[in-house]
Amino acid sequence: MPSFPGGESALLKYIDEHIQYPAMCAENNIQGRVVVKFVVRKDGSVGDVIVIRGKEPDLDKEAVRVTKSLPRFTPGKMNGRAVNVYYTLPISFKLKS
């Protein structure tokens, strides 16, 4: 499996720090979880980002944007060779009170 630099907690921290809550969703108190699927390529880059479980179009767009901005992963390996690996990531949108 591919790994994010710093591990799972660093991945969640990166997302939390880079998410920009859509203004329309904040005004209407829209919260929830968006699940995205993407491929970590042989070189560690992120590609082919799609929403597999959406919540609201603006939240979906923001989840895709922040996923595309992720720094390179350490690529997954099979038999010692780097390979493309699909990765599923839930992104929670929660308004801070």
PDB file of N, CA and C in Angstrom:
ATOM      1  N   MET A   1       0.836  -1.199   0.000  1.00  0.00           N
ATOM      2  CA  MET A   1       0.000   0.000   0.000  1.00  0.00           C
ATOM      3  C   MET A   1       0.875   1.255   0.000  1.00  0.00           C
ATOM      4  N   PRO A   2       0.396   2.307  -0.650  1.00  0.00           N
ATOM      5  CA  PRO A   2       1.143   3.563  -0.599  1.00  0.00           C
ATOM      6  C   PRO A   2       1.024   4.185   0.792  1.00  0.00           C
ATOM      7  N   SER A   3       1.987   5.031   1.132  1.00  0.00           N
ATOM      8  CA  SER A   3       1.899   5.695   2.434  1.00  0.00           C
ATOM      9  C   SER A   3       2.158   7.192   2.278  1.00  0.00           C
ATOM     10  N   PHE A   4       1.414   7.964   3.046  1.00  0.00           N
ATOM     11  CA  PHE A   4       1.543   9.417   3.045  1.00  0.00           C
ATOM     12  C   PHE A   4       2.741   9.778   3.916  1.00  0.00           C
ATOM     13  N   PRO A   5       3.542  10.783   3.506  1.00  0.00           N
ATOM     14  CA  PRO A   5       4.685  11.175   4.341  1.00  0.00           C
ATOM     15  C   PRO A   5       4.210  11.595   5.741  1.00  0.00           C
ATOM     16  N   GLY A   6       4.640  10.893   6.763  1.00  0.00           N
ATOM     17  CA  GLY A   6       4.206  11.204   8.128  1.00  0.00           C
ATOM     18  C   GLY A   6       3.074  10.317   8.599  1.00  0.00           C
ATOM     19  N   GLY A   7       2.538   9.487   7.711  1.00  0.00           N
ATOM     20  CA  GLY A   7       1.496   8.540   8.101  1.00  0.00           C
ATOM     21  C   GLY A   7       0.085   9.073   7.975  1.00  0.00           C
ATOM     22  N   GLU A   8      -0.847   8.250   8.429  1.00  0.00           N
ATOM     23  CA  GLU A   8      -2.281   8.535   8.325  1.00  0.00           C
ATOM     24  C   GLU A   8      -2.663   9.824   9.056  1.00  0.00           C
ATOM     25  N   SER A   9      -2.086  10.035  10.239  1.00  0.00           N
ATOM     26  CA  SER A   9      -2.429  11.243  11.008  1.00  0.00           C
ATOM     27  C   SER A   9      -1.970  12.510  10.281  1.00  0.00           C
ATOM     28  N   ALA A  10      -0.828  12.441   9.604  1.00  0.00           N
ATOM     29  CA  ALA A  10      -0.341  13.593   8.833  1.00  0.00           C
ATOM     30  C   ALA A  10      -1.256  13.866   7.639  1.00  0.00           C
ATOM     31  N   LEU A  11      -1.794  12.814   7.039  1.00  0.00           N
ATOM     32  CA  LEU A  11      -2.734  12.955   5.922  1.00  0.00           C
ATOM     33  C   LEU A  11      -3.997  13.677   6.380  1.00  0.00           C
ATOM     34  N   LEU A  12      -4.552  13.238   7.508  1.00  0.00           N
ATOM     35  CA  LEU A  12      -5.767  13.865   8.028  1.00  0.00           C
ATOM     36  C   LEU A  12      -5.506  15.317   8.439  1.00  0.00           C
ATOM     37  N   LYS A  13      -4.337  15.586   8.995  1.00  0.00           N
ATOM     38  CA  LYS A  13      -3.975  16.948   9.394  1.00  0.00           C
ATOM     39  C   LYS A  13      -3.857  17.841   8.153  1.00  0.00           C
ATOM     40  N   TYR A  14      -3.217  17.316   7.091  1.00  0.00           N
ATOM     41  CA  TYR A  14      -3.066  18.071   5.845  1.00  0.00           C
ATOM     42  C   TYR A  14      -4.447  18.456   5.308  1.00  0.00           C
ATOM     43  N   ILE A  15      -5.351  17.496   5.268  1.00  0.00           N
ATOM     44  CA  ILE A  15      -6.695  17.760   4.749  1.00  0.00           C
ATOM     45  C   ILE A  15      -7.404  18.802   5.600  1.00  0.00           C
ATOM     46  N   ASP A  16      -7.329  18.651   6.910  1.00  0.00           N
ATOM     47  CA  ASP A  16      -7.971  19.594   7.828  1.00  0.00           C
ATOM     48  C   ASP A  16      -7.441  21.017   7.637  1.00  0.00           C
ATOM     49  N   GLU A  17      -6.137  21.136   7.409  1.00  0.00           N
ATOM     50  CA  GLU A  17      -5.520  22.461   7.257  1.00  0.00           C
ATOM     51  C   GLU A  17      -5.788  23.093   5.890  1.00  0.00           C
ATOM     52  N   HIS A  18      -6.048  22.288   4.882  1.00  0.00           N
ATOM     53  CA  HIS A  18      -6.194  22.814   3.521  1.00  0.00           C
ATOM     54  C   HIS A  18      -7.637  22.868   3.009  1.00  0.00           C
ATOM     55  N   ILE A  19      -8.574  22.305   3.752  1.00  0.00           N
ATOM     56  CA  ILE A  19      -9.991  22.361   3.357  1.00  0.00           C
ATOM     57  C   ILE A  19     -10.485  23.804   3.478  1.00  0.00           C
ATOM     58  N   GLN A  20     -11.176  24.256   2.466  1.00  0.00           N
ATOM     59  CA  GLN A  20     -11.827  25.569   2.511  1.00  0.00           C
ATOM     60  C   GLN A  20     -13.329  25.296   2.436  1.00  0.00           C
ATOM     61  N   TYR A  21     -13.996  25.464   3.564  1.00  0.00           N
ATOM     62  CA  TYR A  21     -15.422  25.144   3.631  1.00  0.00           C
ATOM     63  C   TYR A  21     -16.178  26.042   2.670  1.00  0.00           C
ATOM     64  N   PRO A  22     -16.936  25.489   1.728  1.00  0.00           N
ATOM     65  CA  PRO A  22     -17.702  26.323   0.790  1.00  0.00           C
ATOM     66  C   PRO A  22     -18.677  27.236   1.545  1.00  0.00           C
ATOM     67  N   ALA A  23     -18.652  28.515   1.212  1.00  0.00           N
ATOM     68  CA  ALA A  23     -19.464  29.513   1.922  1.00  0.00           C
ATOM     69  C   ALA A  23     -20.951  29.163   1.904  1.00  0.00           C
ATOM     70  N   MET A  24     -21.449  28.739   0.754  1.00  0.00           N
ATOM     71  CA  MET A  24     -22.868  28.405   0.623  1.00  0.00           C
ATOM     72  C   MET A  24     -23.251  27.268   1.577  1.00  0.00           C
ATOM     73  N   CYS A  25     -22.371  26.279   1.702  1.00  0.00           N
ATOM     74  CA  CYS A  25     -22.634  25.142   2.597  1.00  0.00           C
ATOM     75  C   CYS A  25     -22.583  25.586   4.057  1.00  0.00           C
ATOM     76  N   ALA A  26     -21.668  26.477   4.384  1.00  0.00           N
ATOM     77  CA  ALA A  26     -21.564  26.969   5.759  1.00  0.00           C
ATOM     78  C   ALA A  26     -22.819  27.760   6.127  1.00  0.00           C
ATOM     79  N   GLU A  27     -23.277  28.604   5.199  1.00  0.00           N
ATOM     80  CA  GLU A  27     -24.476  29.415   5.449  1.00  0.00           C
ATOM     81  C   GLU A  27     -25.707  28.536   5.669  1.00  0.00           C
ATOM     82  N   ASN A  28     -25.790  27.450   4.933  1.00  0.00           N
ATOM     83  CA  ASN A  28     -26.948  26.561   5.010  1.00  0.00           C
ATOM     84  C   ASN A  28     -26.744  25.393   5.972  1.00  0.00           C
ATOM     85  N   ASN A  29     -25.639  25.445   6.734  1.00  0.00           N
ATOM     86  CA  ASN A  29     -25.335  24.424   7.740  1.00  0.00           C
ATOM     87  C   ASN A  29     -25.298  23.012   7.142  1.00  0.00           C
ATOM     88  N   ILE A  30     -24.703  22.879   5.964  1.00  0.00           N
ATOM     89  CA  ILE A  30     -24.590  21.573   5.307  1.00  0.00           C
ATOM     90  C   ILE A  30     -23.276  20.931   5.751  1.00  0.00           C
ATOM     91  N   GLN A  31     -23.387  19.765   6.371  1.00  0.00           N
ATOM     92  CA  GLN A  31     -22.231  19.025   6.847  1.00  0.00           C
ATOM     93  C   GLN A  31     -22.342  17.589   6.362  1.00  0.00           C
ATOM     94  N   GLY A  32     -21.261  16.857   6.468  1.00  0.00           N
ATOM     95  CA  GLY A  32     -21.316  15.452   6.102  1.00  0.00           C
ATOM     96  C   GLY A  32     -19.977  14.919   5.665  1.00  0.00           C
ATOM     97  N   ARG A  33     -20.023  13.738   5.066  1.00  0.00           N
ATOM     98  CA  ARG A  33     -18.798  13.067   4.649  1.00  0.00           C
ATOM     99  C   ARG A  33     -18.848  12.775   3.164  1.00  0.00           C
ATOM    100  N   VAL A  34     -17.746  13.081   2.504  1.00  0.00           N
ATOM    101  CA  VAL A  34     -17.586  12.801   1.082  1.00  0.00           C
ATOM    102  C   VAL A  34     -16.489  11.744   0.974  1.00  0.00           C
ATOM    103  N   VAL A  35     -16.734  10.697   0.201  1.00  0.00           N
ATOM    104  CA  VAL A  35     -15.724   9.655   0.016  1.00  0.00           C
ATOM    105  C   VAL A  35     -15.171   9.783  -1.398  1.00  0.00           C
ATOM    106  N   VAL A  36     -13.841   9.947  -1.476  1.00  0.00           N
ATOM    107  CA  VAL A  36     -13.186  10.048  -2.781  1.00  0.00           C
ATOM    108  C   VAL A  36     -12.299   8.833  -3.002  1.00  0.00           C
ATOM    109  N   LYS A  37     -12.116   8.503  -4.268  1.00  0.00           N
ATOM    110  CA  LYS A  37     -11.231   7.403  -4.657  1.00  0.00           C
ATOM    111  C   LYS A  37     -10.233   7.986  -5.641  1.00  0.00           C
ATOM    112  N   PHE A  38      -8.974   7.627  -5.478  1.00  0.00           N
ATOM    113  CA  PHE A  38      -7.951   8.118  -6.388  1.00  0.00           C
ATOM    114  C   PHE A  38      -6.860   7.073  -6.531  1.00  0.00           C
ATOM    115  N   VAL A  39      -5.993   7.282  -7.508  1.00  0.00           N
ATOM    116  CA  VAL A  39      -4.882   6.360  -7.707  1.00  0.00           C
ATOM    117  C   VAL A  39      -3.600   7.059  -7.257  1.00  0.00           C
ATOM    118  N   VAL A  40      -2.792   6.324  -6.501  1.00  0.00           N
ATOM    119  CA  VAL A  40      -1.440   6.781  -6.188  1.00  0.00           C
ATOM    120  C   VAL A  40      -0.562   6.107  -7.235  1.00  0.00           C
ATOM    121  N   ARG A  41      -0.009   6.933  -8.115  1.00  0.00           N
ATOM    122  CA  ARG A  41       0.765   6.400  -9.238  1.00  0.00           C
ATOM    123  C   ARG A  41       2.126   5.885  -8.785  1.00  0.00           C
ATOM    124  N   LYS A  42       2.825   5.230  -9.715  1.00  0.00           N
ATOM    125  CA  LYS A  42       4.139   4.642  -9.434  1.00  0.00           C
ATOM    126  C   LYS A  42       5.130   5.676  -8.904  1.00  0.00           C
ATOM    127  N   ASP A  43       4.951   6.943  -9.320  1.00  0.00           N
ATOM    128  CA  ASP A  43       5.872   7.997  -8.863  1.00  0.00           C
ATOM    129  C   ASP A  43       5.388   8.675  -7.578  1.00  0.00           C
ATOM    130  N   GLY A  44       4.254   8.202  -7.020  1.00  0.00           N
ATOM    131  CA  GLY A  44       3.736   8.758  -5.776  1.00  0.00           C
ATOM    132  C   GLY A  44       2.737   9.882  -5.964  1.00  0.00           C
ATOM    133  N   SER A  45       2.527  10.312  -7.204  1.00  0.00           N
ATOM    134  CA  SER A  45       1.576  11.402  -7.454  1.00  0.00           C
ATOM    135  C   SER A  45       0.140  10.890  -7.380  1.00  0.00           C
ATOM    136  N   VAL A  46      -0.779  11.830  -7.150  1.00  0.00           N
ATOM    137  CA  VAL A  46      -2.199  11.518  -7.026  1.00  0.00           C
ATOM    138  C   VAL A  46      -2.880  11.793  -8.365  1.00  0.00           C
ATOM    139  N   GLY A  47      -3.736  10.881  -8.806  1.00  0.00           N
ATOM    140  CA  GLY A  47      -4.447  11.083 -10.065  1.00  0.00           C
ATOM    141  C   GLY A  47      -5.805  10.403 -10.068  1.00  0.00           C
ATOM    142  N   ASP A  48      -6.571  10.666 -11.103  1.00  0.00           N
ATOM    143  CA  ASP A  48      -7.881  10.030 -11.315  1.00  0.00           C
ATOM    144  C   ASP A  48      -8.790  10.140 -10.092  1.00  0.00           C
ATOM    145  N   VAL A  49      -8.938  11.349  -9.560  1.00  0.00           N
ATOM    146  CA  VAL A  49      -9.759  11.555  -8.364  1.00  0.00           C
ATOM    147  C   VAL A  49     -11.231  11.571  -8.748  1.00  0.00           C
ATOM    148  N   ILE A  50     -12.020  10.714  -8.099  1.00  0.00           N
ATOM    149  CA  ILE A  50     -13.470  10.694  -8.329  1.00  0.00           C
ATOM    150  C   ILE A  50     -14.192  10.609  -6.985  1.00  0.00           C
ATOM    151  N   VAL A  51     -15.399  11.132  -6.961  1.00  0.00           N
ATOM    152  CA  VAL A  51     -16.241  11.036  -5.769  1.00  0.00           C
ATOM    153  C   VAL A  51     -17.052   9.753  -5.893  1.00  0.00           C
ATOM    154  N   ILE A  52     -16.927   8.872  -4.898  1.00  0.00           N
ATOM    155  CA  ILE A  52     -17.722   7.643  -4.944  1.00  0.00           C
ATOM    156  C   ILE A  52     -18.936   7.725  -4.028  1.00  0.00           C
ATOM    157  N   ARG A  53     -18.914   8.624  -3.053  1.00  0.00           N
ATOM    158  CA  ARG A  53     -20.100   8.871  -2.238  1.00  0.00           C
ATOM    159  C   ARG A  53     -20.115  10.358  -1.910  1.00  0.00           C
ATOM    160  N   GLY A  54     -20.984  11.092  -2.599  1.00  0.00           N
ATOM    161  CA  GLY A  54     -21.046  12.534  -2.421  1.00  0.00           C
ATOM    162  C   GLY A  54     -22.077  12.955  -1.397  1.00  0.00           C
ATOM    163  N   LYS A  55     -22.014  14.226  -1.036  1.00  0.00           N
ATOM    164  CA  LYS A  55     -22.950  14.788  -0.067  1.00  0.00           C
ATOM    165  C   LYS A  55     -23.717  15.943  -0.703  1.00  0.00           C
ATOM    166  N   GLU A  56     -22.983  16.869  -1.273  1.00  0.00           N
ATOM    167  CA  GLU A  56     -23.550  18.088  -1.871  1.00  0.00           C
ATOM    168  C   GLU A  56     -22.524  18.550  -2.892  1.00  0.00           C
ATOM    169  N   PRO A  57     -22.933  19.031  -4.067  1.00  0.00           N
ATOM    170  CA  PRO A  57     -21.970  19.341  -5.129  1.00  0.00           C
ATOM    171  C   PRO A  57     -20.788  20.235  -4.713  1.00  0.00           C
ATOM    172  N   ASP A  58     -21.030  21.272  -3.900  1.00  0.00           N
ATOM    173  CA  ASP A  58     -19.926  22.140  -3.494  1.00  0.00           C
ATOM    174  C   ASP A  58     -18.949  21.417  -2.562  1.00  0.00           C
ATOM    175  N   LEU A  59     -19.469  20.583  -1.667  1.00  0.00           N
ATOM    176  CA  LEU A  59     -18.590  19.801  -0.788  1.00  0.00           C
ATOM    177  C   LEU A  59     -17.805  18.780  -1.609  1.00  0.00           C
ATOM    178  N   ASP A  60     -18.462  18.163  -2.577  1.00  0.00           N
ATOM    179  CA  ASP A  60     -17.799  17.187  -3.442  1.00  0.00           C
ATOM    180  C   ASP A  60     -16.634  17.839  -4.188  1.00  0.00           C
ATOM    181  N   LYS A  61     -16.888  19.035  -4.752  1.00  0.00           N
ATOM    182  CA  LYS A  61     -15.849  19.750  -5.502  1.00  0.00           C
ATOM    183  C   LYS A  61     -14.654  20.078  -4.618  1.00  0.00           C
ATOM    184  N   GLU A  62     -14.926  20.511  -3.395  1.00  0.00           N
ATOM    185  CA  GLU A  62     -13.848  20.860  -2.468  1.00  0.00           C
ATOM    186  C   GLU A  62     -13.058  19.626  -2.063  1.00  0.00           C
ATOM    187  N   ALA A  63     -13.724  18.509  -1.868  1.00  0.00           N
ATOM    188  CA  ALA A  63     -13.026  17.261  -1.531  1.00  0.00           C
ATOM    189  C   ALA A  63     -12.088  16.845  -2.666  1.00  0.00           C
ATOM    190  N   VAL A  64     -12.551  16.981  -3.899  1.00  0.00           N
ATOM    191  CA  VAL A  64     -11.714  16.646  -5.061  1.00  0.00           C
ATOM    192  C   VAL A  64     -10.532  17.614  -5.141  1.00  0.00           C
ATOM    193  N   ARG A  65     -10.789  18.905  -4.934  1.00  0.00           N
ATOM    194  CA  ARG A  65      -9.718  19.909  -5.022  1.00  0.00           C
ATOM    195  C   ARG A  65      -8.613  19.621  -4.002  1.00  0.00           C
ATOM    196  N   VAL A  66      -8.991  19.388  -2.755  1.00  0.00           N
ATOM    197  CA  VAL A  66      -7.980  19.166  -1.725  1.00  0.00           C
ATOM    198  C   VAL A  66      -7.256  17.837  -1.939  1.00  0.00           C
ATOM    199  N   THR A  67      -7.939  16.843  -2.466  1.00  0.00           N
ATOM    200  CA  THR A  67      -7.291  15.561  -2.755  1.00  0.00           C
ATOM    201  C   THR A  67      -6.257  15.721  -3.865  1.00  0.00           C
ATOM    202  N   LYS A  68      -6.588  16.490  -4.897  1.00  0.00           N
ATOM    203  CA  LYS A  68      -5.634  16.724  -5.993  1.00  0.00           C
ATOM    204  C   LYS A  68      -4.414  17.508  -5.526  1.00  0.00           C
ATOM    205  N   SER A  69      -4.543  18.255  -4.422  1.00  0.00           N
ATOM    206  CA  SER A  69      -3.428  19.065  -3.936  1.00  0.00           C
ATOM    207  C   SER A  69      -2.489  18.294  -3.009  1.00  0.00           C
ATOM    208  N   LEU A  70      -2.820  17.027  -2.709  1.00  0.00           N
ATOM    209  CA  LEU A  70      -1.984  16.254  -1.787  1.00  0.00           C
ATOM    210  C   LEU A  70      -0.550  16.127  -2.309  1.00  0.00           C
ATOM    211  N   PRO A  71       0.432  16.226  -1.399  1.00  0.00           N
ATOM    212  CA  PRO A  71       1.817  15.997  -1.830  1.00  0.00           C
ATOM    213  C   PRO A  71       2.027  14.527  -2.194  1.00  0.00           C
ATOM    214  N   ARG A  72       3.163  14.243  -2.789  1.00  0.00           N
ATOM    215  CA  ARG A  72       3.451  12.869  -3.230  1.00  0.00           C
ATOM    216  C   ARG A  72       3.458  11.877  -2.069  1.00  0.00           C
ATOM    217  N   PHE A  73       2.923  10.712  -2.350  1.00  0.00           N
ATOM    218  CA  PHE A  73       2.954   9.594  -1.418  1.00  0.00           C
ATOM    219  C   PHE A  73       4.226   8.783  -1.668  1.00  0.00           C
ATOM    220  N   THR A  74       4.559   7.906  -0.741  1.00  0.00           N
ATOM    221  CA  THR A  74       5.541   6.860  -1.022  1.00  0.00           C
ATOM    222  C   THR A  74       4.733   5.791  -1.747  1.00  0.00           C
ATOM    223  N   PRO A  75       5.096   5.475  -3.001  1.00  0.00           N
ATOM    224  CA  PRO A  75       4.243   4.570  -3.794  1.00  0.00           C
ATOM    225  C   PRO A  75       4.152   3.164  -3.203  1.00  0.00           C
ATOM    226  N   GLY A  76       3.054   2.499  -3.544  1.00  0.00           N
ATOM    227  CA  GLY A  76       2.876   1.111  -3.148  1.00  0.00           C
ATOM    228  C   GLY A  76       3.810   0.222  -3.960  1.00  0.00           C
ATOM    229  N   LYS A  77       4.198  -0.900  -3.388  1.00  0.00           N
ATOM    230  CA  LYS A  77       5.105  -1.804  -4.093  1.00  0.00           C
ATOM    231  C   LYS A  77       4.544  -3.215  -4.114  1.00  0.00           C
ATOM    232  N   MET A  78       4.856  -3.893  -5.198  1.00  0.00           N
ATOM    233  CA  MET A  78       4.481  -5.303  -5.336  1.00  0.00           C
ATOM    234  C   MET A  78       5.694  -6.020  -5.916  1.00  0.00           C
ATOM    235  N   ASN A  79       6.152  -7.036  -5.231  1.00  0.00           N
ATOM    236  CA  ASN A  79       7.361  -7.767  -5.646  1.00  0.00           C
ATOM    237  C   ASN A  79       8.546  -6.819  -5.842  1.00  0.00           C
ATOM    238  N   GLY A  80       8.638  -5.811  -4.971  1.00  0.00           N
ATOM    239  CA  GLY A  80       9.773  -4.886  -5.020  1.00  0.00           C
ATOM    240  C   GLY A  80       9.674  -3.784  -6.057  1.00  0.00           C
ATOM    241  N   ARG A  81       8.609  -3.782  -6.854  1.00  0.00           N
ATOM    242  CA  ARG A  81       8.453  -2.751  -7.884  1.00  0.00           C
ATOM    243  C   ARG A  81       7.303  -1.822  -7.526  1.00  0.00           C
ATOM    244  N   ALA A  82       7.480  -0.522  -7.809  1.00  0.00           N
ATOM    245  CA  ALA A  82       6.414   0.452  -7.566  1.00  0.00           C
ATOM    246  C   ALA A  82       5.250   0.165  -8.517  1.00  0.00           C
ATOM    247  N   VAL A  83       4.038   0.260  -7.975  1.00  0.00           N
ATOM    248  CA  VAL A  83       2.834  -0.002  -8.778  1.00  0.00           C
ATOM    249  C   VAL A  83       1.785   1.072  -8.486  1.00  0.00           C
ATOM    250  N   ASN A  84       0.845   1.226  -9.409  1.00  0.00           N
ATOM    251  CA  ASN A  84      -0.292   2.110  -9.183  1.00  0.00           C
ATOM    252  C   ASN A  84      -1.245   1.422  -8.206  1.00  0.00           C
ATOM    253  N   VAL A  85      -1.744   2.180  -7.227  1.00  0.00           N
ATOM    254  CA  VAL A  85      -2.645   1.612  -6.226  1.00  0.00           C
ATOM    255  C   VAL A  85      -3.822   2.562  -6.019  1.00  0.00           C
ATOM    256  N   TYR A  86      -5.040   2.005  -6.016  1.00  0.00           N
ATOM    257  CA  TYR A  86      -6.221   2.824  -5.708  1.00  0.00           C
ATOM    258  C   TYR A  86      -6.316   3.030  -4.205  1.00  0.00           C
ATOM    259  N   TYR A  87      -6.768   4.211  -3.835  1.00  0.00           N
ATOM    260  CA  TYR A  87      -6.842   4.611  -2.427  1.00  0.00           C
ATOM    261  C   TYR A  87      -8.208   5.246  -2.224  1.00  0.00           C
ATOM    262  N   THR A  88      -8.909   4.853  -1.179  1.00  0.00           N
ATOM    263  CA  THR A  88     -10.213   5.431  -0.859  1.00  0.00           C
ATOM    264  C   THR A  88     -10.065   6.251   0.407  1.00  0.00           C
ATOM    265  N   LEU A  89     -10.593   7.474   0.365  1.00  0.00           N
ATOM    266  CA  LEU A  89     -10.399   8.403   1.475  1.00  0.00           C
ATOM    267  C   LEU A  89     -11.705   9.110   1.833  1.00  0.00           C
ATOM    268  N   PRO A  90     -12.186   8.934   3.072  1.00  0.00           N
ATOM    269  CA  PRO A  90     -13.361   9.705   3.504  1.00  0.00           C
ATOM    270  C   PRO A  90     -12.914  11.075   4.011  1.00  0.00           C
ATOM    271  N   ILE A  91     -13.599  12.112   3.589  1.00  0.00           N
ATOM    272  CA  ILE A  91     -13.303  13.480   4.035  1.00  0.00           C
ATOM    273  C   ILE A  91     -14.541  14.020   4.726  1.00  0.00           C
ATOM    274  N   SER A  92     -14.391  14.362   5.997  1.00  0.00           N
ATOM    275  CA  SER A  92     -15.525  14.872   6.778  1.00  0.00           C
ATOM    276  C   SER A  92     -15.571  16.389   6.745  1.00  0.00           C
ATOM    277  N   PHE A  93     -16.751  16.907   6.509  1.00  0.00           N
ATOM    278  CA  PHE A  93     -16.982  18.348   6.550  1.00  0.00           C
ATOM    279  C   PHE A  93     -17.830  18.629   7.785  1.00  0.00           C
ATOM    280  N   LYS A  94     -17.236  19.324   8.731  1.00  0.00           N
ATOM    281  CA  LYS A  94     -17.927  19.612   9.985  1.00  0.00           C
ATOM    282  C   LYS A  94     -17.709  21.086  10.311  1.00  0.00           C
ATOM    283  N   LEU A  95     -18.786  21.802  10.526  1.00  0.00           N
ATOM    284  CA  LEU A  95     -18.675  23.208  10.885  1.00  0.00           C
ATOM    285  C   LEU A  95     -18.188  23.333  12.317  1.00  0.00           C
ATOM    286  N   LYS A  96     -17.217  24.226  12.494  1.00  0.00           N
ATOM    287  CA  LYS A  96     -16.695  24.466  13.840  1.00  0.00           C
ATOM    288  C   LYS A  96     -17.614  25.489  14.526  1.00  0.00           C
ATOM    289  N   SER A  97     -18.042  25.157  15.717  1.00  0.00           N
ATOM    290  CA  SER A  97     -18.977  26.052  16.398  1.00  0.00           C
ATOM    291  C   SER A  97     -18.275  27.010  17.348  1.00  0.00           C
TER     292      SER A  97
END
